[in-house]
Amino acid sequence: MMDSKDWIQIGSTIVLSATAFLAPYIVDKWKFSYRSPKLRIKFKLAPPDCHQTQMIGPNLSYPVYYFRFLVENTGKTQAEDCEVFLEKVYKVNSAEEMVEVKNFFPVNLKWSGIRDPFKRIIQPGKEMFCDIGRIQHPDHIYESTYRNISELDQRANKFIFELPERYYAQWDCLIPGRYKLIVSVYSKNAEKVNRKFSLSWSGKWQDEEASIFNELVIN
């Protein structure tokens, strides 16, 4: 029959064996957590995040306002294949209730600039702009590709989502009103991050940046 010393020795052996077995896993997990990329979304309703520029094309040039946010990597290694999705859209109805827009499926938002609009690598300590959308001078109303848009809404001055691909089956813009947007950033080697944006658009154009930020408010 084993005495207490034997049980202590057995218990110690089990603990040491378990520690030896788990130690590499714990160390690897700690290294991954410490060195992995960490993403966060930053936004301010002011230049350079949101600013006026010119839309230039064949025989035309007119002012537009772009609204953007930053995706920052605060981790120790680069974040690979970062993609941004507009996940959901909610709109305030006549009863002042925020109701999810039906039949809206997640779509990519464009990274700013002329490089790959879908995926980007973000180095440690760096940040990168992603476009939410734009509004155009009312002399150049955007014509939505959404197949079910009404003639009245088609004539409205819209907030236009910056999408690398557009679909006939769902909204590619917002008419004047109050909304909530759910945006997510996905990466090959970093955890997903989310941000809720409240957006209110009066539909009224202003030539000055300071004034337009009272007509189109995002926070």
mmCIF file of C-alpha atoms in Angstrom:
data_model
loop_
_atom_site.group_PDB
_atom_site.id
_atom_site.type_symbol
_atom_site.label_atom_id
_atom_site.label_comp_id
_atom_site.label_asym_id
_atom_site.label_seq_id
_atom_site.Cartn_x
_atom_site.Cartn_y
_atom_site.Cartn_z
ATOM 1 C CA MET A 1 0.000 0.000 0.000
ATOM 2 C CA MET A 2 1.377 3.421 -1.021
ATOM 3 C CA ASP A 3 1.977 6.018 1.629
ATOM 4 C CA SER A 4 1.649 9.794 1.310
ATOM 5 C CA LYS A 5 5.214 10.177 0.003
ATOM 6 C CA ASP A 6 4.436 7.877 -2.906
ATOM 7 C CA TRP A 7 1.298 9.859 -3.785
ATOM 8 C CA ILE A 8 3.254 13.123 -3.618
ATOM 9 C CA GLN A 9 5.907 11.691 -5.916
ATOM 10 C CA ILE A 10 3.268 10.479 -8.388
ATOM 11 C CA GLY A 11 1.499 13.831 -8.287
ATOM 12 C CA SER A 12 4.759 15.678 -8.841
ATOM 13 C CA THR A 13 5.589 13.447 -11.801
ATOM 14 C CA ILE A 14 2.195 14.078 -13.361
ATOM 15 C CA VAL A 15 2.519 17.856 -12.886
ATOM 16 C CA LEU A 16 6.030 17.899 -14.347
ATOM 17 C CA SER A 17 4.963 15.772 -17.315
ATOM 18 C CA ALA A 18 1.945 18.006 -17.993
ATOM 19 C CA THR A 19 4.121 21.119 -17.709
ATOM 20 C CA ALA A 20 6.684 19.680 -20.122
ATOM 21 C CA PHE A 21 3.903 18.787 -22.559
ATOM 22 C CA LEU A 22 2.114 22.148 -22.348
ATOM 23 C CA ALA A 23 5.147 24.435 -22.146
ATOM 24 C CA PRO A 24 5.903 24.545 -25.922
ATOM 25 C CA TYR A 25 2.221 25.230 -26.660
ATOM 26 C CA ILE A 26 2.069 28.036 -24.076
ATOM 27 C CA VAL A 27 5.320 29.574 -25.318
ATOM 28 C CA ASP A 28 4.171 29.431 -28.963
ATOM 29 C CA LYS A 29 0.819 30.944 -28.045
ATOM 30 C CA TRP A 30 2.524 33.730 -26.122
ATOM 31 C CA LYS A 31 4.903 34.418 -28.996
ATOM 32 C CA PHE A 32 1.986 34.526 -31.432
ATOM 33 C CA SER A 33 -0.028 36.862 -29.200
ATOM 34 C CA TYR A 34 2.968 39.110 -28.592
ATOM 35 C CA ARG A 35 4.227 39.265 -32.156
ATOM 36 C CA SER A 36 0.986 39.008 -34.131
ATOM 37 C CA PRO A 37 -0.395 42.003 -36.014
ATOM 38 C CA LYS A 38 -3.169 43.954 -34.292
ATOM 39 C CA LEU A 39 -5.536 46.074 -36.342
ATOM 40 C CA ARG A 40 -7.737 48.961 -35.318
ATOM 41 C CA ILE A 41 -9.988 51.406 -37.180
ATOM 42 C CA LYS A 42 -9.520 55.155 -36.667
ATOM 43 C CA PHE A 43 -11.754 57.927 -37.988
ATOM 44 C CA LYS A 44 -12.211 61.676 -37.773
ATOM 45 C CA LEU A 45 -14.600 63.891 -39.727
ATOM 46 C CA ALA A 46 -11.870 66.274 -40.871
ATOM 47 C CA PRO A 47 -9.056 66.444 -43.434
ATOM 48 C CA PRO A 48 -7.122 64.444 -44.471
ATOM 49 C CA ASP A 49 -9.512 61.587 -43.589
ATOM 50 C CA CYS A 50 -12.410 63.441 -45.222
ATOM 51 C CA HIS A 51 -11.649 66.094 -47.807
ATOM 52 C CA GLN A 52 -12.633 67.784 -51.056
ATOM 53 C CA THR A 53 -10.909 66.913 -54.319
ATOM 54 C CA GLN A 54 -11.701 66.863 -58.045
ATOM 55 C CA MET A 55 -13.302 64.126 -60.093
ATOM 56 C CA ILE A 56 -11.496 64.267 -63.421
ATOM 57 C CA GLY A 57 -12.480 62.425 -66.586
ATOM 58 C CA PRO A 58 -12.736 62.917 -70.340
ATOM 59 C CA ASN A 59 -13.900 66.512 -70.899
ATOM 60 C CA LEU A 60 -15.100 66.941 -67.308
ATOM 61 C CA SER A 61 -13.911 68.043 -63.908
ATOM 62 C CA TYR A 62 -16.059 68.668 -60.849
ATOM 63 C CA PRO A 63 -15.660 68.749 -57.046
ATOM 64 C CA VAL A 64 -16.294 65.723 -54.846
ATOM 65 C CA TYR A 65 -15.897 64.992 -51.144
ATOM 66 C CA TYR A 66 -14.307 61.724 -50.087
ATOM 67 C CA PHE A 67 -14.905 60.164 -46.674
ATOM 68 C CA ARG A 68 -12.247 57.740 -45.456
ATOM 69 C CA PHE A 69 -11.009 55.982 -42.323
ATOM 70 C CA LEU A 70 -7.627 54.624 -41.282
ATOM 71 C CA VAL A 71 -6.723 51.015 -40.549
ATOM 72 C CA GLU A 72 -3.688 50.903 -38.260
ATOM 73 C CA ASN A 73 -1.451 47.955 -37.411
ATOM 74 C CA THR A 74 -0.287 48.334 -33.800
ATOM 75 C CA GLY A 75 1.252 44.847 -33.689
ATOM 76 C CA LYS A 76 4.795 43.534 -34.140
ATOM 77 C CA THR A 77 4.505 41.944 -37.595
ATOM 78 C CA GLN A 78 2.879 42.864 -40.895
ATOM 79 C CA ALA A 79 -0.824 42.235 -41.379
ATOM 80 C CA GLU A 80 -1.313 40.297 -44.617
ATOM 81 C CA ASP A 81 -4.153 40.293 -47.146
ATOM 82 C CA CYS A 82 -6.209 42.916 -45.306
ATOM 83 C CA GLU A 83 -9.711 43.305 -46.749
ATOM 84 C CA VAL A 84 -12.439 45.722 -45.704
ATOM 85 C CA PHE A 85 -16.116 44.814 -45.915
ATOM 86 C CA LEU A 86 -19.252 46.852 -45.559
ATOM 87 C CA GLU A 87 -21.154 44.155 -43.671
ATOM 88 C CA LYS A 88 -24.571 45.667 -42.911
ATOM 89 C CA VAL A 89 -26.583 48.830 -43.486
ATOM 90 C CA TYR A 90 -29.348 50.122 -41.220
ATOM 91 C CA LYS A 91 -31.697 53.033 -41.963
ATOM 92 C CA VAL A 92 -33.967 55.091 -39.695
ATOM 93 C CA ASN A 93 -37.627 54.616 -40.659
ATOM 94 C CA SER A 94 -40.601 56.963 -40.195
ATOM 95 C CA ALA A 95 -41.029 55.696 -36.614
ATOM 96 C CA GLU A 96 -37.436 56.721 -35.781
ATOM 97 C CA GLU A 97 -36.407 53.057 -35.593
ATOM 98 C CA MET A 98 -33.068 51.845 -36.959
ATOM 99 C CA VAL A 99 -34.010 48.983 -39.311
ATOM 100 C CA GLU A 100 -31.589 46.733 -41.195
ATOM 101 C CA VAL A 101 -31.718 47.099 -44.974
ATOM 102 C CA LYS A 102 -33.022 43.804 -46.332
ATOM 103 C CA ASN A 103 -31.239 41.692 -48.931
ATOM 104 C CA PHE A 104 -27.926 43.477 -48.451
ATOM 105 C CA PHE A 105 -24.934 41.155 -48.564
ATOM 106 C CA PRO A 106 -21.386 42.147 -47.492
ATOM 107 C CA VAL A 107 -19.298 43.929 -50.123
ATOM 108 C CA ASN A 108 -15.694 45.089 -50.295
ATOM 109 C CA LEU A 109 -14.831 48.715 -49.702
ATOM 110 C CA LYS A 110 -11.907 50.133 -51.685
ATOM 111 C CA TRP A 111 -8.509 50.832 -50.253
ATOM 112 C CA SER A 112 -7.561 54.406 -51.191
ATOM 113 C CA GLY A 113 -5.189 54.958 -54.106
ATOM 114 C CA ILE A 114 -4.491 53.196 -57.371
ATOM 115 C CA ARG A 115 -3.003 49.959 -56.019
ATOM 116 C CA ASP A 116 -4.971 46.760 -55.413
ATOM 117 C CA PRO A 117 -8.381 47.986 -54.133
ATOM 118 C CA PHE A 118 -9.223 44.637 -52.490
ATOM 119 C CA LYS A 119 -6.189 43.560 -50.417
ATOM 120 C CA ARG A 120 -3.305 45.357 -48.748
ATOM 121 C CA ILE A 121 -0.347 44.534 -46.504
ATOM 122 C CA ILE A 122 -0.045 46.853 -43.501
ATOM 123 C CA GLN A 123 3.378 46.992 -41.878
ATOM 124 C CA PRO A 124 3.846 47.296 -38.080
ATOM 125 C CA GLY A 125 3.311 50.834 -36.858
ATOM 126 C CA LYS A 126 1.785 51.892 -40.189
ATOM 127 C CA GLU A 127 -1.747 52.860 -41.203
ATOM 128 C CA MET A 128 -3.644 52.914 -44.459
ATOM 129 C CA PHE A 129 -6.710 54.766 -45.723
ATOM 130 C CA CYS A 130 -9.865 52.979 -46.848
ATOM 131 C CA ASP A 131 -12.696 54.844 -48.613
ATOM 132 C CA ILE A 132 -16.215 54.647 -47.224
ATOM 133 C CA GLY A 133 -17.784 56.764 -49.937
ATOM 134 C CA ARG A 134 -18.138 60.125 -51.633
ATOM 135 C CA ILE A 135 -20.649 62.831 -52.542
ATOM 136 C CA GLN A 136 -20.571 64.695 -55.840
ATOM 137 C CA HIS A 137 -21.473 68.218 -56.890
ATOM 138 C CA PRO A 138 -25.250 68.308 -57.615
ATOM 139 C CA ASP A 139 -24.567 69.237 -61.249
ATOM 140 C CA HIS A 140 -23.197 65.699 -61.622
ATOM 141 C CA ILE A 141 -25.702 63.397 -59.923
ATOM 142 C CA TYR A 142 -24.521 59.810 -59.583
ATOM 143 C CA GLU A 143 -26.702 57.275 -61.381
ATOM 144 C CA SER A 144 -27.066 54.191 -59.192
ATOM 145 C CA THR A 145 -26.796 50.714 -60.710
ATOM 146 C CA TYR A 146 -29.352 49.331 -58.217
ATOM 147 C CA ARG A 147 -32.160 47.846 -60.294
ATOM 148 C CA ASN A 148 -34.959 48.724 -57.865
ATOM 149 C CA ILE A 149 -34.131 52.366 -57.251
ATOM 150 C CA SER A 150 -37.039 54.735 -57.865
ATOM 151 C CA GLU A 151 -36.901 57.675 -60.277
ATOM 152 C CA LEU A 152 -37.228 60.066 -57.333
ATOM 153 C CA ASP A 153 -34.296 58.485 -55.491
ATOM 154 C CA GLN A 154 -32.251 58.368 -58.689
ATOM 155 C CA ARG A 155 -32.493 62.173 -58.904
ATOM 156 C CA ALA A 156 -31.319 62.643 -55.298
ATOM 157 C CA ASN A 157 -27.796 63.728 -54.427
ATOM 158 C CA LYS A 158 -26.501 60.445 -53.027
ATOM 159 C CA PHE A 159 -23.746 59.252 -50.733
ATOM 160 C CA ILE A 160 -21.920 56.815 -53.003
ATOM 161 C CA PHE A 161 -20.188 53.772 -51.534
ATOM 162 C CA GLU A 162 -16.640 53.292 -52.795
ATOM 163 C CA LEU A 163 -16.896 49.725 -54.075
ATOM 164 C CA PRO A 164 -14.426 47.955 -56.389
ATOM 165 C CA GLU A 165 -17.414 45.980 -57.715
ATOM 166 C CA ARG A 166 -21.064 47.030 -58.012
ATOM 167 C CA TYR A 167 -24.124 44.813 -58.082
ATOM 168 C CA TYR A 168 -27.555 45.400 -59.609
ATOM 169 C CA ALA A 169 -29.245 43.434 -56.808
ATOM 170 C CA GLN A 170 -28.562 45.844 -53.933
ATOM 171 C CA TRP A 171 -27.910 49.457 -52.997
ATOM 172 C CA ASP A 172 -24.562 50.954 -54.013
ATOM 173 C CA CYS A 173 -25.350 54.324 -52.433
ATOM 174 C CA LEU A 174 -27.463 56.058 -49.780
ATOM 175 C CA ILE A 175 -30.151 58.654 -50.401
ATOM 176 C CA PRO A 176 -30.468 61.479 -47.833
ATOM 177 C CA GLY A 177 -31.383 60.107 -44.407
ATOM 178 C CA ARG A 178 -29.901 58.625 -41.242
ATOM 179 C CA TYR A 179 -28.026 55.344 -41.263
ATOM 180 C CA LYS A 180 -25.783 52.977 -39.352
ATOM 181 C CA LEU A 181 -23.003 51.097 -41.155
ATOM 182 C CA ILE A 182 -21.150 48.021 -39.905
ATOM 183 C CA VAL A 183 -17.611 47.834 -41.302
ATOM 184 C CA SER A 184 -15.141 44.978 -40.707
ATOM 185 C CA VAL A 185 -11.472 44.486 -41.521
ATOM 186 C CA TYR A 186 -10.288 40.936 -42.157
ATOM 187 C CA SER A 187 -6.697 39.752 -42.427
ATOM 188 C CA LYS A 188 -4.901 36.503 -43.214
ATOM 189 C CA ASN A 189 -2.991 36.608 -39.925
ATOM 190 C CA ALA A 190 -4.796 39.081 -37.640
ATOM 191 C CA GLU A 191 -8.082 39.055 -35.770
ATOM 192 C CA LYS A 192 -11.084 40.714 -37.387
ATOM 193 C CA VAL A 193 -11.935 44.213 -36.172
ATOM 194 C CA ASN A 194 -15.329 45.935 -36.424
ATOM 195 C CA ARG A 195 -16.549 49.528 -36.353
ATOM 196 C CA LYS A 196 -20.067 50.972 -36.299
ATOM 197 C CA PHE A 197 -20.463 54.249 -38.162
ATOM 198 C CA SER A 198 -23.468 56.506 -37.731
ATOM 199 C CA LEU A 199 -24.109 58.517 -40.893
ATOM 200 C CA SER A 200 -26.533 61.376 -41.480
ATOM 201 C CA TRP A 201 -26.808 62.977 -44.937
ATOM 202 C CA SER A 202 -29.024 65.995 -45.608
ATOM 203 C CA GLY A 203 -28.484 65.894 -49.370
ATOM 204 C CA LYS A 204 -27.401 69.565 -49.379
ATOM 205 C CA TRP A 205 -24.135 70.388 -51.112
ATOM 206 C CA GLN A 206 -21.740 72.938 -49.639
ATOM 207 C CA ASP A 207 -18.640 74.289 -51.356
ATOM 208 C CA GLU A 208 -16.649 74.671 -48.141
ATOM 209 C CA GLU A 209 -15.327 71.683 -46.186
ATOM 210 C CA ALA A 210 -16.280 73.181 -42.833
ATOM 211 C CA SER A 211 -19.879 73.532 -44.019
ATOM 212 C CA ILE A 212 -20.248 70.129 -45.687
ATOM 213 C CA PHE A 213 -19.353 68.411 -42.419
ATOM 214 C CA ASN A 214 -22.591 69.847 -40.994
ATOM 215 C CA GLU A 215 -24.598 68.335 -43.852
ATOM 216 C CA LEU A 216 -22.948 64.904 -43.953
ATOM 217 C CA VAL A 217 -22.058 63.786 -40.443
ATOM 218 C CA ILE A 218 -20.239 60.524 -39.721
ATOM 219 C CA ASN A 219 -19.150 59.348 -36.294
#
